[in-house]
Coordinates of C-alpha atoms (C1' of nucleotides) in Angstrom, one line a residue:
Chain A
X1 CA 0.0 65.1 -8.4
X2 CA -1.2 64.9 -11.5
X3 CA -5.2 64.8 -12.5
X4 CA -6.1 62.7 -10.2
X5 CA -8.4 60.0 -10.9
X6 CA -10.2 61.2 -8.1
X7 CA -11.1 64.5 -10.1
X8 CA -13.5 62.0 -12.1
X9 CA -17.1 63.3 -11.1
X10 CA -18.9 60.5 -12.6
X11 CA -19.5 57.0 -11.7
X12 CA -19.1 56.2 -15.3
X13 CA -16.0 58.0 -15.4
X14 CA -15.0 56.3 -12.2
X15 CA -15.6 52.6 -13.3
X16 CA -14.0 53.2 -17.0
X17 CA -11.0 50.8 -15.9
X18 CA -13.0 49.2 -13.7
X19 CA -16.1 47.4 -13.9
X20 CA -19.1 47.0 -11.0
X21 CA -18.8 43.2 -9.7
X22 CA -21.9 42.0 -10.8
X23 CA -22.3 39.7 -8.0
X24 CA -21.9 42.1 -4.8
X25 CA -22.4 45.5 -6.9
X26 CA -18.9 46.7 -5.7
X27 CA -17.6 49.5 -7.5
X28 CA -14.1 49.3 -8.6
X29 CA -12.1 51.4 -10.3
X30 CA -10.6 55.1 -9.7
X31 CA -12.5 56.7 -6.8
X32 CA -14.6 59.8 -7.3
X33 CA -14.3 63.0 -5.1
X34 CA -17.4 62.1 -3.4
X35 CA -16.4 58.6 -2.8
X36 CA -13.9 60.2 -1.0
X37 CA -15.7 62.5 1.0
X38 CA -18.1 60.0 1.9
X39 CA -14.8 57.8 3.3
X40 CA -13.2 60.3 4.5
X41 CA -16.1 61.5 6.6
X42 CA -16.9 57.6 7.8
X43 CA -13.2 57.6 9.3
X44 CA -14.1 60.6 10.8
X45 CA -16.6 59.4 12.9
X46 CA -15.2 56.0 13.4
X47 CA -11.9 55.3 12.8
X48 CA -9.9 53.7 10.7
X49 CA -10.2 50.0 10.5
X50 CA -13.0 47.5 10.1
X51 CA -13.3 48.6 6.4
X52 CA -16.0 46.3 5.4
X53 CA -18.0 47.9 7.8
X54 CA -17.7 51.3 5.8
X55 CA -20.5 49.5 2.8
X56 CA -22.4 48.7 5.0
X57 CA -22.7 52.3 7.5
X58 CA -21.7 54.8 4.7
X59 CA -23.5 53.4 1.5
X60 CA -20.1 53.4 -0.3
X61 CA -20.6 50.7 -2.8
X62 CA -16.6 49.8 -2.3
X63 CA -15.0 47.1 -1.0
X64 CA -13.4 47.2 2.4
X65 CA -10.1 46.4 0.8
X66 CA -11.0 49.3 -1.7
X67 CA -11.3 51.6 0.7
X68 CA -8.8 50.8 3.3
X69 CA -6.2 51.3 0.1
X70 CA -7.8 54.7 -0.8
X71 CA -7.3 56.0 2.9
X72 CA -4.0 54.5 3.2
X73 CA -2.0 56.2 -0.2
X74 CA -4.6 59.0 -0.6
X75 CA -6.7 60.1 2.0
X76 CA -4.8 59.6 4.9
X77 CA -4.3 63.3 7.2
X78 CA -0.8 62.8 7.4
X79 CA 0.6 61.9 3.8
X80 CA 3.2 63.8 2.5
X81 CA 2.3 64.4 -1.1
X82 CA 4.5 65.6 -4.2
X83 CA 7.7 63.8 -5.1
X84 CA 10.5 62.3 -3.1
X85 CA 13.3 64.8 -1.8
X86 CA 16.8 63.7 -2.2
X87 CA 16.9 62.8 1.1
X88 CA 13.9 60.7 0.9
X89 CA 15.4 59.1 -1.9
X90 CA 18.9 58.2 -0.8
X91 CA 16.7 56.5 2.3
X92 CA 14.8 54.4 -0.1
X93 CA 17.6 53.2 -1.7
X94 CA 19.4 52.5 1.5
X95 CA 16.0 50.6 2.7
X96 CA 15.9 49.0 -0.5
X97 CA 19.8 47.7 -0.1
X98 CA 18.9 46.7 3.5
X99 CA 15.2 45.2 3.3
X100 CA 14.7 43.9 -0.1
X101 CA 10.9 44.2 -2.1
X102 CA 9.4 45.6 1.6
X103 CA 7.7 48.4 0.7
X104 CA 5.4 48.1 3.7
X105 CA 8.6 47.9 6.3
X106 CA 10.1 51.1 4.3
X107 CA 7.0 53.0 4.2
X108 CA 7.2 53.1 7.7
X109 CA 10.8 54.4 7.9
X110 CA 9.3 57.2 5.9
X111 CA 7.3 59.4 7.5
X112 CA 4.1 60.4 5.1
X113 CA 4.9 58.5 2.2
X114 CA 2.9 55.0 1.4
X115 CA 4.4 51.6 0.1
X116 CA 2.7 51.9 -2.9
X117 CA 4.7 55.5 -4.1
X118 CA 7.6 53.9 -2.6
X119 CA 6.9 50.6 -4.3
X120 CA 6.4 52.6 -7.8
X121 CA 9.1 54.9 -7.3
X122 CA 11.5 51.9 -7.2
X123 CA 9.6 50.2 -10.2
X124 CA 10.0 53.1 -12.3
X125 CA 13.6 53.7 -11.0
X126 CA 14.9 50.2 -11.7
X127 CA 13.7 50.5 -15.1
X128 CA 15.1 53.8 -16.1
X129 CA 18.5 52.0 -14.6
X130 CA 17.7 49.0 -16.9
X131 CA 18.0 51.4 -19.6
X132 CA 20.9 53.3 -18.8
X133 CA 22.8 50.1 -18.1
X134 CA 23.8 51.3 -14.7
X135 CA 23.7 49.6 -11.3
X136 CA 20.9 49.8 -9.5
X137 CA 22.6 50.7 -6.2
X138 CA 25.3 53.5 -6.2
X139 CA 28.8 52.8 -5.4
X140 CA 28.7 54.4 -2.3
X141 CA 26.1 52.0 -1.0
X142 CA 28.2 49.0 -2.2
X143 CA 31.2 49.7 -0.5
X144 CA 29.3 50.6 2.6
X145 CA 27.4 47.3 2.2
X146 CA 30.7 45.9 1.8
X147 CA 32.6 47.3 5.3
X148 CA 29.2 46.8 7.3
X149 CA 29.4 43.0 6.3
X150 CA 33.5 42.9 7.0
X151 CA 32.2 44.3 10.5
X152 CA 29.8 41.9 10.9
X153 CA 31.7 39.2 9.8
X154 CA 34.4 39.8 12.1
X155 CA 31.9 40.3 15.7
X156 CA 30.1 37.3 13.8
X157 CA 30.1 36.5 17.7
X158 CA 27.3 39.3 18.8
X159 CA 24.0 37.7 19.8
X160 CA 22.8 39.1 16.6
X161 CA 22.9 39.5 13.0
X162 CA 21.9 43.5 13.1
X163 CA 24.8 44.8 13.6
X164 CA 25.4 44.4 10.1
X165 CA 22.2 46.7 9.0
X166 CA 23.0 49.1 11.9
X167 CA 26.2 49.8 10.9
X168 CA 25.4 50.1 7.9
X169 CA 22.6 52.6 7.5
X170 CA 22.9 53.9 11.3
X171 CA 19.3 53.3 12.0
X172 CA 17.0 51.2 13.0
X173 CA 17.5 47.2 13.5
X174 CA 15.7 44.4 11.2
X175 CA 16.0 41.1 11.2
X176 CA 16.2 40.1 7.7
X177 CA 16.1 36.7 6.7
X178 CA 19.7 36.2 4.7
X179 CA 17.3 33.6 2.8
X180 CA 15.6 36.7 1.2
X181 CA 18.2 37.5 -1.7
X182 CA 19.4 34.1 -1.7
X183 CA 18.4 33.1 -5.5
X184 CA 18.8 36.6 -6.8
X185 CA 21.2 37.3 -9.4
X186 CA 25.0 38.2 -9.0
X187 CA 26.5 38.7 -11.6
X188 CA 24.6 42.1 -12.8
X189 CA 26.8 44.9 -11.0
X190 CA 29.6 43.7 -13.9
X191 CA 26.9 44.4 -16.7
X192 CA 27.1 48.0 -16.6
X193 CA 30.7 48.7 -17.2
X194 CA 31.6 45.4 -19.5
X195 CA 32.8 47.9 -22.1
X196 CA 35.8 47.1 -19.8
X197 CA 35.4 43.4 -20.8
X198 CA 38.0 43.2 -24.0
X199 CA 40.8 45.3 -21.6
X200 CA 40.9 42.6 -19.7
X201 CA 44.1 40.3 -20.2
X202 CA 43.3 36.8 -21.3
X203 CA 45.3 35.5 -18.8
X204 CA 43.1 37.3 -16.0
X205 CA 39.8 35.8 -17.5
X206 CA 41.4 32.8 -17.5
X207 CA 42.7 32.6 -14.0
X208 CA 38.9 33.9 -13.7
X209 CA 37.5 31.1 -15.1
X210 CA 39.5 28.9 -13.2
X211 CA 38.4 30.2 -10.1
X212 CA 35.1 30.5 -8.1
X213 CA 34.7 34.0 -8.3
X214 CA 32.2 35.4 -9.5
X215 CA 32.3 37.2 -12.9
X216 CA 29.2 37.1 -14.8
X217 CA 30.3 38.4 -18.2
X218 CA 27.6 40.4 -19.6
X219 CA 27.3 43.2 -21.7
X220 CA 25.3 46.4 -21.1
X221 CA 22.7 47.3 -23.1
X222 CA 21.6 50.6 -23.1
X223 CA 19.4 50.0 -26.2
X224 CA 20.6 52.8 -29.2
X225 CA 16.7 52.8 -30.1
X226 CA 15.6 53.6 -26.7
X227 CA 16.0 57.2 -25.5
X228 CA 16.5 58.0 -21.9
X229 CA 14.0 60.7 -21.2
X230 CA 16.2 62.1 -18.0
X231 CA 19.7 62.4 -17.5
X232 CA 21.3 59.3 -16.1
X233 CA 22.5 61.6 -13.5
X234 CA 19.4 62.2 -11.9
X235 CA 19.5 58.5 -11.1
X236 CA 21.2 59.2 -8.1
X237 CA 20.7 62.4 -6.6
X238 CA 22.8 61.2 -3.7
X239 CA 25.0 63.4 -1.7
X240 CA 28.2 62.6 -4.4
X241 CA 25.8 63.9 -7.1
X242 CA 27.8 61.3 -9.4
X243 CA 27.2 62.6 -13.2
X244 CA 26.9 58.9 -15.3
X245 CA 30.5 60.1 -16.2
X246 CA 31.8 60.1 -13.1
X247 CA 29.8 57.4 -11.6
X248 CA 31.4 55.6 -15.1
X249 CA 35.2 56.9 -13.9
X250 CA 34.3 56.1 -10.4
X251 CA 34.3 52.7 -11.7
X252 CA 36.1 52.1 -14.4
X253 CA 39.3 51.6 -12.0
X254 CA 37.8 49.4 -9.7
X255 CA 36.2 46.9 -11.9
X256 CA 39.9 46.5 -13.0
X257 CA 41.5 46.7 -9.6
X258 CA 38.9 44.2 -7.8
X259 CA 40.2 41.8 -9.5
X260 CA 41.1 39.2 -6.9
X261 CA 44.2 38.3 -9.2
X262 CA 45.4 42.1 -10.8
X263 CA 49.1 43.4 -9.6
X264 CA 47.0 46.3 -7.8
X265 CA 44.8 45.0 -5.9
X266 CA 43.3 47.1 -3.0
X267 CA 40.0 45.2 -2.2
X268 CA 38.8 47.6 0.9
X269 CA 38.6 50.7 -0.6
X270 CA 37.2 50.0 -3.5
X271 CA 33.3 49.8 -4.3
X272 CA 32.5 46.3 -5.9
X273 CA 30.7 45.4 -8.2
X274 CA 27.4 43.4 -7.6
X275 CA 26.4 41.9 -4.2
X276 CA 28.5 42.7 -1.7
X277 CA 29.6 39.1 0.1
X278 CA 26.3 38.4 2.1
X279 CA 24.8 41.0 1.8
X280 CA 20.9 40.8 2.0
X281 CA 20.1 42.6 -1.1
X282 CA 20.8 42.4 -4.4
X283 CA 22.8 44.9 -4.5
X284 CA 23.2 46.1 -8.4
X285 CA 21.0 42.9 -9.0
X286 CA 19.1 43.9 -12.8
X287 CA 16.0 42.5 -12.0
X288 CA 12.5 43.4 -12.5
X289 CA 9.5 42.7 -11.0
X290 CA 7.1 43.4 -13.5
X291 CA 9.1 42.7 -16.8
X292 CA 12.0 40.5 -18.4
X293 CA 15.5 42.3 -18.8
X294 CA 14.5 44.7 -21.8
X295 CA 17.6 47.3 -21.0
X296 CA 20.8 45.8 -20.5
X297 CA 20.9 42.0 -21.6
X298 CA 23.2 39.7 -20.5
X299 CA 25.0 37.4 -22.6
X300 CA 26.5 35.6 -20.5
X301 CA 29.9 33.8 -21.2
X302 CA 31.4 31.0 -19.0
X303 CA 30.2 32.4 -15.5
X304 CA 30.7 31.5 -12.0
X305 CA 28.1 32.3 -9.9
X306 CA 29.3 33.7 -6.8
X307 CA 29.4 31.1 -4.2
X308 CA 27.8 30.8 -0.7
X309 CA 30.7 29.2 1.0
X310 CA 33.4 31.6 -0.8
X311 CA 31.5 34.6 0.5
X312 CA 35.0 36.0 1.7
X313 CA 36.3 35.7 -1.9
X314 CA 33.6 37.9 -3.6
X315 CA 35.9 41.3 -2.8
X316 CA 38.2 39.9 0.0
X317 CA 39.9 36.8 -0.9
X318 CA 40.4 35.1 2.6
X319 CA 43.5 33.4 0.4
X320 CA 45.4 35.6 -1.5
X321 CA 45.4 34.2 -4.6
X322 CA 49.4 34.7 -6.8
X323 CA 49.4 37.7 -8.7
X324 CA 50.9 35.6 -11.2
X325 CA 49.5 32.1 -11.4
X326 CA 51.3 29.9 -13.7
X327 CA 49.9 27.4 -15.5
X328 CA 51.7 24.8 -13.3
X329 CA 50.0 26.4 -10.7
X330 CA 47.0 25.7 -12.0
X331 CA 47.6 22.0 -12.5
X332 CA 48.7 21.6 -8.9
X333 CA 46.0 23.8 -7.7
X334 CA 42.9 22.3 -6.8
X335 CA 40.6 25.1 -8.2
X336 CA 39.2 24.5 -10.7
X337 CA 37.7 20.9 -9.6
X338 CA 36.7 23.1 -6.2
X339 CA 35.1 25.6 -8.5
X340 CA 33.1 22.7 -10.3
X341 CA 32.0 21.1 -6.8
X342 CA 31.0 24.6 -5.2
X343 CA 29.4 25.9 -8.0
X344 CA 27.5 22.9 -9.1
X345 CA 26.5 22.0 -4.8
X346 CA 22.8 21.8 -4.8
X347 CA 23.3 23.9 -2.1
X348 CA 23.8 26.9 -4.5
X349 CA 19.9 27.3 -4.4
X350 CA 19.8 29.9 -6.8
X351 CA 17.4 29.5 -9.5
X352 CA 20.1 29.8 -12.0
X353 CA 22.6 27.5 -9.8
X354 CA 19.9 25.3 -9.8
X355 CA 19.2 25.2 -13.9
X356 CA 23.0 24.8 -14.7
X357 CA 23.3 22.1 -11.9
X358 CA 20.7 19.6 -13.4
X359 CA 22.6 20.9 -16.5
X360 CA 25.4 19.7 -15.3
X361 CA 24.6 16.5 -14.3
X362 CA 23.1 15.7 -17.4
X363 CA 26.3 16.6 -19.2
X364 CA 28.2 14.6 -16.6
X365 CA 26.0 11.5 -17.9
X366 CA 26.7 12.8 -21.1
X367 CA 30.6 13.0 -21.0
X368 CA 31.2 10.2 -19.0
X369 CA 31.6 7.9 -22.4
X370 CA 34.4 10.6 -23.3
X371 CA 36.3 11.6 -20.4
X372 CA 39.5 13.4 -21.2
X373 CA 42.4 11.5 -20.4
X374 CA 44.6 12.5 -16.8
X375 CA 47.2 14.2 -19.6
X376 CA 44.7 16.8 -20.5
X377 CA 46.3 20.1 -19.8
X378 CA 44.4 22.2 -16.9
X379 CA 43.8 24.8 -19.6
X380 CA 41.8 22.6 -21.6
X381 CA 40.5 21.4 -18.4
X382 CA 39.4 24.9 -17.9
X383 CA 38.4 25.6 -21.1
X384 CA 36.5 22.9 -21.5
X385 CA 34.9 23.8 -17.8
X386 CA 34.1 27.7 -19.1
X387 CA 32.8 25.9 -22.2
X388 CA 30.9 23.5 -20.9
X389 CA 29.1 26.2 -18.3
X390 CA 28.8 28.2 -21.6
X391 CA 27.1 25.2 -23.2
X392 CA 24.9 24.9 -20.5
X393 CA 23.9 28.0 -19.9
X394 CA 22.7 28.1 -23.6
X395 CA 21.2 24.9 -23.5
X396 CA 19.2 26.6 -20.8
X397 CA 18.8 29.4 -22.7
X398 CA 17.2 27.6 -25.6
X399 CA 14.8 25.3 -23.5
X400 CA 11.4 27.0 -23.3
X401 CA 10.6 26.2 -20.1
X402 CA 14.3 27.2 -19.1
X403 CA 13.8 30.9 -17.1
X404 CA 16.6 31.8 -18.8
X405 CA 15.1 31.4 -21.9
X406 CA 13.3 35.0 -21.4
X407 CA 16.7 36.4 -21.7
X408 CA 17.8 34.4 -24.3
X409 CA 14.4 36.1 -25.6
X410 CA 16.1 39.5 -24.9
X411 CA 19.4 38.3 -26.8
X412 CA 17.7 37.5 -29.8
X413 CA 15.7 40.9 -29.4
X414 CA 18.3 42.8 -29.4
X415 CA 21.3 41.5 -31.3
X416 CA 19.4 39.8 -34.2
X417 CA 18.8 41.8 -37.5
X418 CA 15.1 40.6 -37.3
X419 CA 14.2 44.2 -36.8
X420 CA 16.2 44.8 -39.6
X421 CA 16.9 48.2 -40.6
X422 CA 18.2 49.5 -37.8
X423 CA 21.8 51.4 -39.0
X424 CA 23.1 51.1 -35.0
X425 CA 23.3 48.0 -35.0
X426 CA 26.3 46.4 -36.7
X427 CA 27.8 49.6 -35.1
X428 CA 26.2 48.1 -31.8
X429 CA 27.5 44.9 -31.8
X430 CA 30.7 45.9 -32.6
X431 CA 31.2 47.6 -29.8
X432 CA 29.8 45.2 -27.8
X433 CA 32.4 42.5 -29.2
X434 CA 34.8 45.1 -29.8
X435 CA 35.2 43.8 -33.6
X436 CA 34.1 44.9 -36.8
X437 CA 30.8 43.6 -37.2
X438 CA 30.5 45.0 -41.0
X439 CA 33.3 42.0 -41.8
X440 CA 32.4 39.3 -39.3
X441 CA 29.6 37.0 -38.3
X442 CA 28.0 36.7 -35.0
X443 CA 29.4 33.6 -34.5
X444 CA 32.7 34.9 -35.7
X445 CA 32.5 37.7 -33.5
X446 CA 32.0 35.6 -31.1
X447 CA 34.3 33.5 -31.1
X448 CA 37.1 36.1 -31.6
X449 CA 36.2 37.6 -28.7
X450 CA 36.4 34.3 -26.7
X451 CA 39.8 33.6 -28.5
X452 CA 40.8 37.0 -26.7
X453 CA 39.6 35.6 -23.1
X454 CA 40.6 32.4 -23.2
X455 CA 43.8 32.1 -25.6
X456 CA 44.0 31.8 -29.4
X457 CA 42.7 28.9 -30.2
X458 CA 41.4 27.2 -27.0
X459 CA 37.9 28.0 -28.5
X460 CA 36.8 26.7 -31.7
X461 CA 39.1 25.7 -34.6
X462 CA 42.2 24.4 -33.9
X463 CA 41.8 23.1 -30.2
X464 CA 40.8 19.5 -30.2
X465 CA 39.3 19.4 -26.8
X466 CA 37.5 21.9 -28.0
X467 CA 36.8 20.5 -31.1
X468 CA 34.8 18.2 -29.0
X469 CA 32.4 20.4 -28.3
X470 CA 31.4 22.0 -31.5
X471 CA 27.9 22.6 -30.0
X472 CA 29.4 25.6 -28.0
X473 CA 30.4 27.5 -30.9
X474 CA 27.3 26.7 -33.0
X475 CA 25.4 27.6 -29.6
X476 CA 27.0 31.0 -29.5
X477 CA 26.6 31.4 -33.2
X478 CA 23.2 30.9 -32.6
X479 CA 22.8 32.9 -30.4
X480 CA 24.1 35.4 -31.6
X481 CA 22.1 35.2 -35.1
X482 CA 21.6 32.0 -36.8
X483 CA 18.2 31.9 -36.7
X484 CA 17.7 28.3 -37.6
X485 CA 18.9 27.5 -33.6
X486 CA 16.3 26.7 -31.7
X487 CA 13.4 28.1 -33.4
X488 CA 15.0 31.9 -34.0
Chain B
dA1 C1' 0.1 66.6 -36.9
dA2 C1' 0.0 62.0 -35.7
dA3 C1' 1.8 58.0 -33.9
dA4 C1' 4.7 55.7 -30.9
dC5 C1' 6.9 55.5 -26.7
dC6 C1' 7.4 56.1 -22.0
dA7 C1' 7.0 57.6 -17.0
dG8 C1' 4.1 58.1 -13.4
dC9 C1' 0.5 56.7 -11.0
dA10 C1' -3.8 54.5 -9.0
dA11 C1' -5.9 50.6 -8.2
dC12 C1' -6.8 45.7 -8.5
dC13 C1' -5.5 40.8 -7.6
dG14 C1' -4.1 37.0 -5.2
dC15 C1' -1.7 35.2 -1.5
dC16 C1' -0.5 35.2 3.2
dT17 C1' -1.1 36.3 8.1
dT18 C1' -3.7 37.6 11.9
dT19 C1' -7.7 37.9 14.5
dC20 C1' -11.8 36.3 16.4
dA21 C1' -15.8 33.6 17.4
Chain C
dT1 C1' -8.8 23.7 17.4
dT2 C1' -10.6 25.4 13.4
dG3 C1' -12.6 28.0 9.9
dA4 C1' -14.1 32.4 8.3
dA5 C1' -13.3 37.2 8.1
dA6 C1' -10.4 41.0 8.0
dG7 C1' -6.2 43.1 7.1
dG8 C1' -1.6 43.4 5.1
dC9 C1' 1.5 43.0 1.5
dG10 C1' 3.8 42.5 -3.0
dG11 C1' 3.1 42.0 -7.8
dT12 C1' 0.9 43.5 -11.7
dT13 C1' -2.2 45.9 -14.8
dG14 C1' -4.0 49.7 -17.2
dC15 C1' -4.8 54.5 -17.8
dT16 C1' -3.2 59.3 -18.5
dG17 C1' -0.4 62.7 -20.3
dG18 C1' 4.1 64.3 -21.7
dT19 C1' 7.9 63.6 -25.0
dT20 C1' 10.0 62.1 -29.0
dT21 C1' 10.1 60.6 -33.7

DNA sequence: AAAACCAGCAACCGCCTTTCA
DNA sequence: TTGAAAGGCGGTTGCTGGTTT
């Protein structure tokens, strides 16, 4: 531990952060030593409990809260102090996976530790992850995430639901409330390996787009100005020991492979990437509790959020989709109206579900006056369908009291020249777009890199349809630089 | 050497639940 | 039954000290 604020001998010292409430003459603040003698010795004689009790017998000018949160993490016999062990830390992780933000609940599965070090050692960890651009769960915990749920979904008829968490971590039962992760993001396990992004054949993202699986397209961030103070490996001292190389070879071929619609695909063995289907974490979710994305950003391109009632699909399509999905196929196949109807169902309660929706309904109102006529090809149907999500997704983006306008925030932060001088960053965006940014525009960038998803021409110039919606390409322009778009 | 950045940590805040009179 | 008090919990803030630029 380091100097301890309890090494502080003077009340002055003690209330520097702090200040004495006025009112009741309640000291807050870091604790003194003799603050904690004098609580220490009060539990002594009687016990812990009835804190607001220790003012008034001991003389302690603290609160009751105060001081039943300076036994708990500090004073308390039986802490275990000094950091995590490996073991302690694949358990947190695993707890984290199974129980979500509930530090209390995994503070009790670990002997002598407290939910506040647990709760800051996850804080701390997510943001070094953040930074590295790396999942926040290990692959090892995905897949496992991934069979438990299979199991459970297949004795679905056991009285109930813990069979899933039991199987999973081989420990103790919780009920966890499915309702828990329900608006958390999806998409994020894909950020960390999108260097991948440009390998993939247009044809896939297409017959991605087209369906209601879940690809987020985002890019990792691993800012060039930020340093990582540790070794990415570190990250996970589980039992693999990944190195970020290996955990980046690990899964390089399964991001690839998981593919619902690639020649090779071999869905059980393979770790996926984000939330397994169901599972009550958010599993590689990039969120942060105390701070907007500032690592990794997402830029997200036409993306289906993974769906409730496809939770088979995520990693093991219930319907094997062709390997090989014509275009005919596509106009026959219902898909991409499903997609529209399950991805847009209010029922998708996620927060972003639930900003693109009323998106979505105001560009239904919007388009109605130029519906496309029943001869419009399924691939403008589609393109126009990733487009419009695009559009919408921007739109929210750029509306300030959109939540996705904090990372829109983060966008701007990081891919605009604002900051200026910064020599890594044409040399960053290229290889985020995978062109040469010294000889293209953002919004050239841009939309070269869509023309490689969708098919030459289906964004932008030449595509009619397309041409009907000019706003996506001055949207991704914008956002990608053109600073006159919506106040940037 | 100084400034900036960052990780780690302790503690507070506010909300919610539980207990009890 | 109800309202206040106590306790529990998760989120957040702010400080310290180490590291990097």
């Amino acid at each position: 531990m380091r100097k301890g604020h309890s090494d502080l001998s003077s009340v002055e010292e003690g209330s520097r952060r702090g200040s004495m409430r006025e009112s009741c003459h309640l000291k807050k603040g870091p604790w003194t030593s003799t603050e904690d003698a004098i609580l220490v010795d009060y539990v002594k004689k009687h016990g812990e409990g009835n804190w607001n009790a220790v003012q008034k017998n001991s003389g302690l000018s603290r609160c009751g809260k105060s001081c039943r949160l300076r036994w708990a993490n500090h004073l308390r016999p039986d802490l275990k102090k000094g950091v995590f062990t490996t073991e302690e830390e694949r358990r947190i992780i695993e707890l984290h996976a199974k129980l979500g933000n509930k530090w209390a609940r995994m503070a009790a599965e670990l002997p002598g530790r407290t939910d506040n070090e647990i709760k800051n050692y996850w804080n701390t960890r997510i943001k070094r992850l953040q930074r590295a651009g790396l999942p926040i769960y290990p692959p090892d915990l995905c897949l496992q995430v991934n069979r438990s749920q299979e199991e459970s979904q297949n004795a679905a008829s056991l009285p109930n639901g813990d069979s899933y968490a039991s199987n999973l971590l081989q420990s103790d039962a919780f009920e966890i409330p499915r309702v828990e992760f329900e608006n958390l993001e999806l998409n994020q396990g894909c950020l960390s390996y999108s260097p991948m992004l440009h390998d993939i054949p247009a044809n896939t993202m297409l017959k991605r787009v087209g369906s209601s699986y879940g690809y987020g397209l985002m890019f990792p961030i691993a800012h060039p100005t930020k340093r990582l103070r540790e070794s990415v490996s570190n990250y996970f001292s589980m039992p693999n020991q990944l190195t970020e190389n290996a955990y980046r070879k690990r899964f390089d071929g399964p991001f690839e492979i998981s593919s619902p619609y690639d020649s090779n695909l071999n869905t059980n063995d393979q770790p996926s990437f984000g939330i397994p289907p169901g599972s009550d974490a958010p599993l590689n979710s990039n969120f942060s509790p105390s701070e907007p994305m500032s690592g990794p950003i997402k830029l997200e391109l036409p993306s289906y959020q993974y769906s409730d009632t496809q939770e088979d699909s995520w990693v093991n399509p219930a319907y094997p989709l062709p390997l090989v999905e014509s275009v005919d196929n596509l106009i026959q196949s219902p898909s991409v109206e499903q997609a529209k109807s399950d991805y847009l169902t209010p029922q998708n309660s996620g927060l972003l579900e639930a900003v693109l929706h009323e998106s979505q309904k105001l560009k239904t109102s919007k388009d109605d006056s130029c519906q496309q006529s029943s001869s419009t090809s399924v691939l403008d149907d589609v393109t126009n369908f990733s487009l419009n999500h695009c559009e919408m997704e921007f739109e929210a983006h750029c509306d300030p009291n959109s939540p996705l306008a904090h990372s829109a925030a983060s966008v701007f932060s990081e891919f605009t020249p604002v900051s200026g001088s910064s020599s890594d960053e044409p040399q960053f965006i290229e290889s985020i777009l995978g062109c040469n940014a010294k000889n293209e525009t953002p919004s050239q960038m841009a939309v070269s890199r869509l023309d490689d998803f969708i098919g030459p021409g289906q964004f932008g110039h030449n595509n009619g349809c397309v041409r009907d919606k000019p706003s996506v390409t001055d949207a991704i322009a914008a956002l990608l630089g053109e600073d006159t778009y919506c106040g940037y």
